[in-house]
Coordinates of C-alpha atoms and ligand atoms in Angstrom, one line a residue:
M1 CA -22.3 81.4 99.9
T2 CA -26.0 81.3 99.1
H3 CA -27.2 84.0 96.7
S4 CA -30.9 83.0 96.1
T5 CA -32.2 86.3 97.3
Q6 CA -29.8 88.2 94.8
F7 CA -31.8 86.5 92.1
D8 CA -35.2 86.8 93.8
L9 CA -35.8 83.0 93.2
P10 CA -38.8 80.9 94.4
S11 CA -38.3 78.4 97.2
S12 CA -38.0 75.7 94.5
L13 CA -34.7 77.0 93.3
S14 CA -31.5 78.0 95.2
V15 CA -28.1 79.2 94.2
D16 CA -24.7 78.8 95.7
L17 CA -21.7 80.7 94.4
H18 CA -18.3 78.9 94.1
D19 CA -16.2 81.8 93.1
D20 CA -17.4 82.6 89.6
I21 CA -19.3 79.3 89.2
A22 CA -23.0 79.2 90.2
V23 CA -24.5 76.0 91.5
L24 CA -28.3 76.2 90.7
S25 CA -30.2 73.7 92.7
L26 CA -33.7 72.4 91.9
S27 CA -34.9 72.5 95.5
R28 CA -38.3 70.8 95.6
P29 CA -37.3 67.3 96.6
E30 CA -40.7 66.6 98.2
K31 CA -42.2 66.7 94.7
R32 CA -39.2 65.1 93.1
N33 CA -38.2 68.5 91.7
A34 CA -41.3 68.5 89.5
I35 CA -41.2 71.8 87.4
D36 CA -44.1 74.1 87.9
F37 CA -44.6 77.6 86.5
A38 CA -43.0 79.2 89.5
M39 CA -39.9 77.2 88.9
I40 CA -39.9 78.1 85.1
R41 CA -40.3 81.8 86.0
G42 CA -37.4 81.5 88.4
L43 CA -35.2 79.8 85.9
D44 CA -36.1 82.5 83.4
R45 CA -35.1 85.3 85.9
F46 CA -31.9 83.5 86.9
F47 CA -30.7 83.0 83.4
S48 CA -31.8 86.5 82.2
E49 CA -30.1 88.2 85.2
L50 CA -26.9 86.2 85.2
P51 CA -24.1 88.8 85.1
D52 CA -23.1 88.5 81.5
S53 CA -20.2 87.0 82.6
I54 CA -17.7 85.6 80.2
F55 CA -17.0 89.1 78.9
S56 CA -17.2 90.7 82.3
E57 CA -14.3 91.4 84.8
L58 CA -16.9 92.2 87.5
P59 CA -16.0 90.6 90.7
D60 CA -19.5 89.1 90.9
S61 CA -19.6 87.7 87.4
I62 CA -20.7 84.2 86.8
R63 CA -18.8 82.4 84.2
A64 CA -20.4 78.8 84.3
V65 CA -23.4 77.3 85.8
V66 CA -23.8 73.8 87.4
I67 CA -27.5 72.6 87.7
H68 CA -28.4 69.7 89.9
G69 CA -31.4 68.5 91.8
K70 CA -31.7 68.2 95.6
G71 CA -33.0 64.9 97.0
D72 CA -33.0 61.5 95.2
H73 CA -33.8 62.8 91.7
F74 CA -32.8 65.4 89.2
S75 CA -36.4 66.1 88.1
A76 CA -39.7 64.2 87.6
G77 CA -40.5 66.7 84.8
L78 CA -43.5 68.8 84.4
D79 CA -45.6 69.3 87.6
L80 CA -48.6 67.3 86.3
S81 CA -50.8 69.1 88.8
S82 CA -50.2 72.3 87.0
I83 CA -51.8 71.3 83.7
S84 CA -54.5 68.9 84.9
D85 CA -57.2 71.5 84.8
I86 CA -56.2 74.2 82.3
D87 CA -57.3 74.9 78.7
S88 CA -55.2 74.4 75.6
S89 CA -54.2 78.0 75.1
A90 CA -52.7 78.1 78.6
I91 CA -50.7 74.9 77.9
L92 CA -49.6 76.4 74.5
F93 CA -48.3 79.6 76.1
G94 CA -46.8 77.6 78.9
S95 CA -45.0 75.4 76.6
Q96 CA -43.6 78.4 74.8
A97 CA -42.4 79.8 78.1
W98 CA -40.5 76.6 78.7
H99 CA -39.0 76.9 75.2
R100 CA -38.0 80.6 75.9
V101 CA -36.2 79.6 79.2
F102 CA -34.5 76.6 77.8
D103 CA -33.3 78.5 74.7
R104 CA -31.8 81.0 77.0
I105 CA -29.9 78.3 78.7
E106 CA -28.7 76.8 75.5
H107 CA -28.0 80.0 73.6
G108 CA -26.8 82.1 76.5
N109 CA -23.2 83.1 76.9
V110 CA -22.6 81.1 80.0
P111 CA -21.6 77.4 79.8
V112 CA -24.1 75.2 81.6
I113 CA -23.3 71.8 83.1
A114 CA -26.2 69.5 84.2
V115 CA -25.5 67.0 87.0
L116 CA -27.9 64.2 86.8
H117 CA -29.1 61.6 89.3
G118 CA -32.1 59.5 89.9
A119 CA -35.1 60.4 87.6
V120 CA -34.4 62.5 84.6
V121 CA -37.9 62.3 83.3
G122 CA -39.9 64.3 80.7
G123 CA -39.4 68.0 81.3
G124 CA -36.3 67.1 83.5
L125 CA -34.7 65.5 80.4
E126 CA -35.7 68.6 78.4
L127 CA -33.9 70.8 81.0
A128 CA -30.9 68.5 81.0
A129 CA -30.8 68.5 77.1
A130 CA -30.6 72.3 77.0
A131 CA -27.3 72.2 79.0
H132 CA -24.0 72.1 77.2
I133 CA -22.5 69.2 79.2
R134 CA -24.2 66.4 81.2
V135 CA -22.7 64.4 84.0
A136 CA -24.7 61.4 85.1
E137 CA -24.3 59.5 88.4
R138 CA -24.7 55.7 88.4
G139 CA -28.4 55.1 89.2
T140 CA -29.6 57.9 86.8
F141 CA -32.5 56.9 84.6
Y142 CA -34.1 58.7 81.6
A143 CA -37.8 58.5 80.6
L144 CA -40.2 60.3 78.4
P145 CA -43.6 59.1 79.9
E146 CA -45.7 61.7 78.1
G147 CA -47.5 59.1 76.2
S148 CA -48.7 57.2 79.3
R149 CA -49.9 60.6 80.8
G150 CA -52.0 61.5 77.7
I151 CA -49.8 64.5 76.8
F152 CA -46.8 65.2 74.6
V153 CA -43.4 66.7 75.2
G154 CA -43.6 70.5 75.5
G155 CA -40.3 71.8 76.6
G156 CA -38.1 71.2 73.5
A157 CA -37.6 67.5 73.7
S158 CA -38.7 67.0 70.1
V159 CA -35.8 69.1 68.9
R160 CA -33.1 68.5 71.5
V161 CA -33.4 64.8 72.4
P162 CA -33.2 63.6 68.8
Q163 CA -30.0 65.5 68.5
L164 CA -28.6 63.4 71.3
I165 CA -30.0 59.9 70.6
G166 CA -31.8 60.2 67.3
V167 CA -35.6 60.2 66.4
P168 CA -36.0 56.5 66.4
R169 CA -34.8 56.0 70.0
M170 CA -37.0 58.8 71.2
V171 CA -40.0 57.4 69.3
D172 CA -39.4 54.1 71.1
M173 CA -39.0 55.7 74.5
M174 CA -42.3 57.7 74.1
L175 CA -44.3 54.8 72.4
T176 CA -43.2 52.0 74.8
G177 CA -42.3 53.8 78.0
R178 CA -38.8 52.3 77.8
T179 CA -36.2 53.9 80.1
Y180 CA -32.5 54.1 79.8
G181 CA -30.1 53.8 82.6
A182 CA -26.9 55.9 83.3
E183 CA -24.5 53.4 81.6
E184 CA -26.7 53.2 78.5
G185 CA -27.2 57.0 78.6
V186 CA -23.5 57.7 78.5
A187 CA -23.1 55.2 75.5
L188 CA -26.0 56.6 73.7
G189 CA -25.0 60.3 74.1
L190 CA -27.6 61.3 76.8
S191 CA -24.7 62.2 79.1
H192 CA -21.0 62.9 78.5
Y193 CA -19.7 61.6 81.8
L194 CA -20.7 58.8 84.1
V195 CA -19.6 59.0 87.8
E196 CA -20.4 57.1 91.0
P197 CA -23.3 58.1 93.1
G198 CA -22.7 61.3 95.1
E199 CA -19.7 62.4 92.9
G200 CA -21.7 64.3 90.3
L201 CA -21.5 67.7 91.7
A202 CA -17.7 67.5 92.3
K203 CA -17.3 66.4 88.7
G204 CA -19.6 69.1 87.5
L205 CA -17.5 71.7 89.3
E206 CA -14.3 70.2 88.1
L207 CA -15.5 70.4 84.5
A208 CA -16.8 74.0 85.0
R209 CA -13.4 75.0 86.2
R210 CA -11.8 73.6 83.1
V211 CA -14.4 75.3 80.8
I212 CA -13.9 78.8 82.4
A213 CA -10.0 78.4 82.0
N214 CA -10.6 78.7 78.2
A215 CA -10.5 82.0 76.4
P216 CA -13.9 83.7 76.6
L217 CA -14.2 84.1 72.8
S218 CA -13.3 80.4 72.3
N219 CA -16.2 79.4 74.6
F220 CA -18.4 81.9 72.7
G221 CA -17.5 80.1 69.5
V222 CA -18.2 76.7 70.9
I223 CA -21.6 77.6 72.5
Q224 CA -22.9 80.2 69.9
A225 CA -21.2 79.4 66.6
L226 CA -20.6 75.7 66.6
P227 CA -24.2 74.5 66.9
R228 CA -25.4 76.9 64.3
I229 CA -22.6 76.0 62.0
A230 CA -23.4 72.3 62.4
R231 CA -27.0 73.1 61.4
A232 CA -26.1 75.4 58.5
D233 CA -25.6 74.4 54.9
P234 CA -21.9 73.5 54.5
E235 CA -20.8 76.7 52.6
T236 CA -22.5 79.0 55.1
G237 CA -21.1 76.9 57.9
L238 CA -17.6 77.1 56.6
L239 CA -17.8 80.9 56.1
L240 CA -19.1 81.3 59.7
E241 CA -16.3 79.1 60.9
S242 CA -13.7 81.3 59.2
L243 CA -15.3 84.4 60.7
M244 CA -15.4 83.0 64.0
I245 CA -11.7 82.0 64.1
S246 CA -10.8 85.4 62.8
V247 CA -12.6 87.1 65.6
A248 CA -11.3 84.9 68.3
A249 CA -7.7 84.9 67.1
A250 CA -7.6 88.6 66.9
D251 CA -8.5 89.0 70.5
D252 CA -5.8 89.9 73.0
E253 CA -6.5 86.8 75.0
A254 CA -5.5 84.7 72.0
K255 CA -2.4 86.6 71.4
V256 CA -1.3 86.1 75.1
R257 CA -2.1 82.4 74.9
L258 CA -0.4 81.9 71.5
R259 CA 2.7 83.7 72.8
A260 CA 2.8 81.5 75.9
F261 CA 2.9 78.4 73.7
L262 CA 5.5 79.7 71.4
D263 CA 7.7 80.6 74.4
K264 CA 7.1 77.1 75.8
R265 CA 5.3 78.5 78.8
A266 CA 2.0 76.8 78.0
Q267 CA 1.0 73.2 78.7
K268 CA 1.2 70.8 76.0
V269 CA -1.7 68.7 74.9
S270 CA -1.3 65.5 76.9
H271 CA -3.4 62.4 76.3
K272 CA -1.9 60.9 79.5
D273 CA -3.2 63.8 81.6
S274 CA -6.6 63.5 79.9
I275 CA -6.9 59.8 80.7
A276 CA -5.9 60.6 84.3
A277 CA -8.6 63.2 84.5
F278 CA -11.4 61.7 82.4
G279 CA -10.6 57.9 82.1
A280 CA -9.8 56.0 79.0
Q281 CA -13.2 54.9 78.0
P282 CA -15.7 57.3 76.4
G283 CA -17.6 58.8 79.2
A284 CA -15.9 57.0 82.0
A285 CA -14.7 59.2 84.8
Ligands
LIG301 C1 -45.3 64.8 91.2 C2 -44.5 64.5 90.0 C3 -44.9 65.2 88.9 C4 -43.7 63.3 91.6 N1 -45.8 66.1 89.0 N2 -46.1 65.7 91.3 N3 -43.5 63.2 84.9 C5 -43.9 61.9 85.2 O1 -44.8 61.3 84.6 C6 -43.1 61.3 86.3 C7 -44.0 61.2 87.5 N4 -43.3 60.8 88.8 C8 -42.8 59.5 89.0 O2 -42.9 58.7 88.2 C9 -42.2 59.4 90.3 O3 -42.6 60.4 91.2 C10 -40.6 59.3 90.3 C11 -40.1 58.0 89.6 C12 -40.0 60.6 89.6 C13 -40.1 59.4 91.8 O4 -40.7 58.3 92.6 P1 -40.7 58.3 94.1 O5 -41.4 57.0 94.6 O6 -39.4 58.7 94.6 O7 -41.7 59.6 94.5 P2 -43.2 59.6 94.5 O8 -43.8 59.0 95.8 O9 -43.9 59.0 93.3 O10 -43.5 61.2 94.5 C14 -43.4 62.0 95.7 C15 -44.3 63.2 95.5 O11 -43.9 63.9 94.4 C16 -45.8 62.7 95.4 O12 -46.6 63.7 95.9 P3 -47.2 63.4 97.4 O13 -48.1 64.7 97.6 O14 -48.0 62.2 97.3 O15 -46.1 63.4 98.4 C17 -45.9 62.8 93.8 O16 -47.3 63.0 93.5 C18 -45.1 64.0 93.5 N5 -44.6 64.0 92.1 N6 -43.6 63.5 90.3 C19 -46.5 66.3 90.1 N7 -44.2 65.0 87.7 C20 -43.1 70.8 79.3 S1 -43.9 69.3 79.0 C21 -43.0 68.1 79.8 C22 -44.0 66.9 80.0 C23 -43.5 66.0 81.1 O17 -42.5 66.3 81.9 S2 -44.4 64.6 81.3 C24 -43.6 63.7 82.5 C25 -44.2 64.0 83.9

């Protein structure tokens, strides 16, 4: 079912609902899903108006989002025509708008999975890096060609990309124009999963279904608390961790799930099942 009108999105974005999972498509393949301001505004609207789902029992609530790109590429990054003739203050405010939207994605309450293929370039990599899980199809390539365009990253790459691959690798990508392929990307941490061409969306949906099967407060802890704990000083982090488990474990959902395990009604942890679902190699699917 298509729900783009419900979110009043520009033609460069479209949404399909798969029960309570929204598939958000970058839909500007003729420009390789280059991101212009209309697309940024549309992403902002979509993520601000998402029924704040993981705590909601509303029938139309959205509990996970899968983002992918239509056509042969995920995204060619910033629409270069949108900044070729504007002054520095417009670029400054524009960059801050990107930051606000990508922060909303990373720090919202809804887990977001990016499915990557083809070019994941510049601002496209910045968007992917704001997602919580990344799935890359073989053939995906990552680049930060800002240096060769005479500009700089402006959508959060300086913060998020080093968290994935470290500052030295990002410096090399930006100084030399080096690209990484899908297989290198999964080994380096740019993506979590590697799948065959055309299989990314199905994998993204499968992962989303697993994610939403967790208790809402556990997912809240993972998305909201964990990254902040990891950035905090250890004493503060450990206190936050204790607070988070006490909140999650006191919730009825935890009580039901713990009781089910103790009554032998819940699934055991199974490495065999995990290998069947995810493969034995890190990132292999
Ligand atoms: C674009 C853009 C774009 C394509 N802005 N119009 N990003 C880049 O520097 C990447 C630039 N793009 C490319 O290197 C290539 O387009 C691709 C490798 C991604 C794809 O190649 P290909 O052969 O499939 O497509 P194409 O023929 O190059 O492009 C098709 C059309 O899309 C063409 O327009 P047309 O009117 O001639 O049909 C291209 O001009 C257009 N197009 N990419 C505008 N990026 C917040 S700061 C973030 C800073 C950045 O993201 S810098 C990185 C910018």
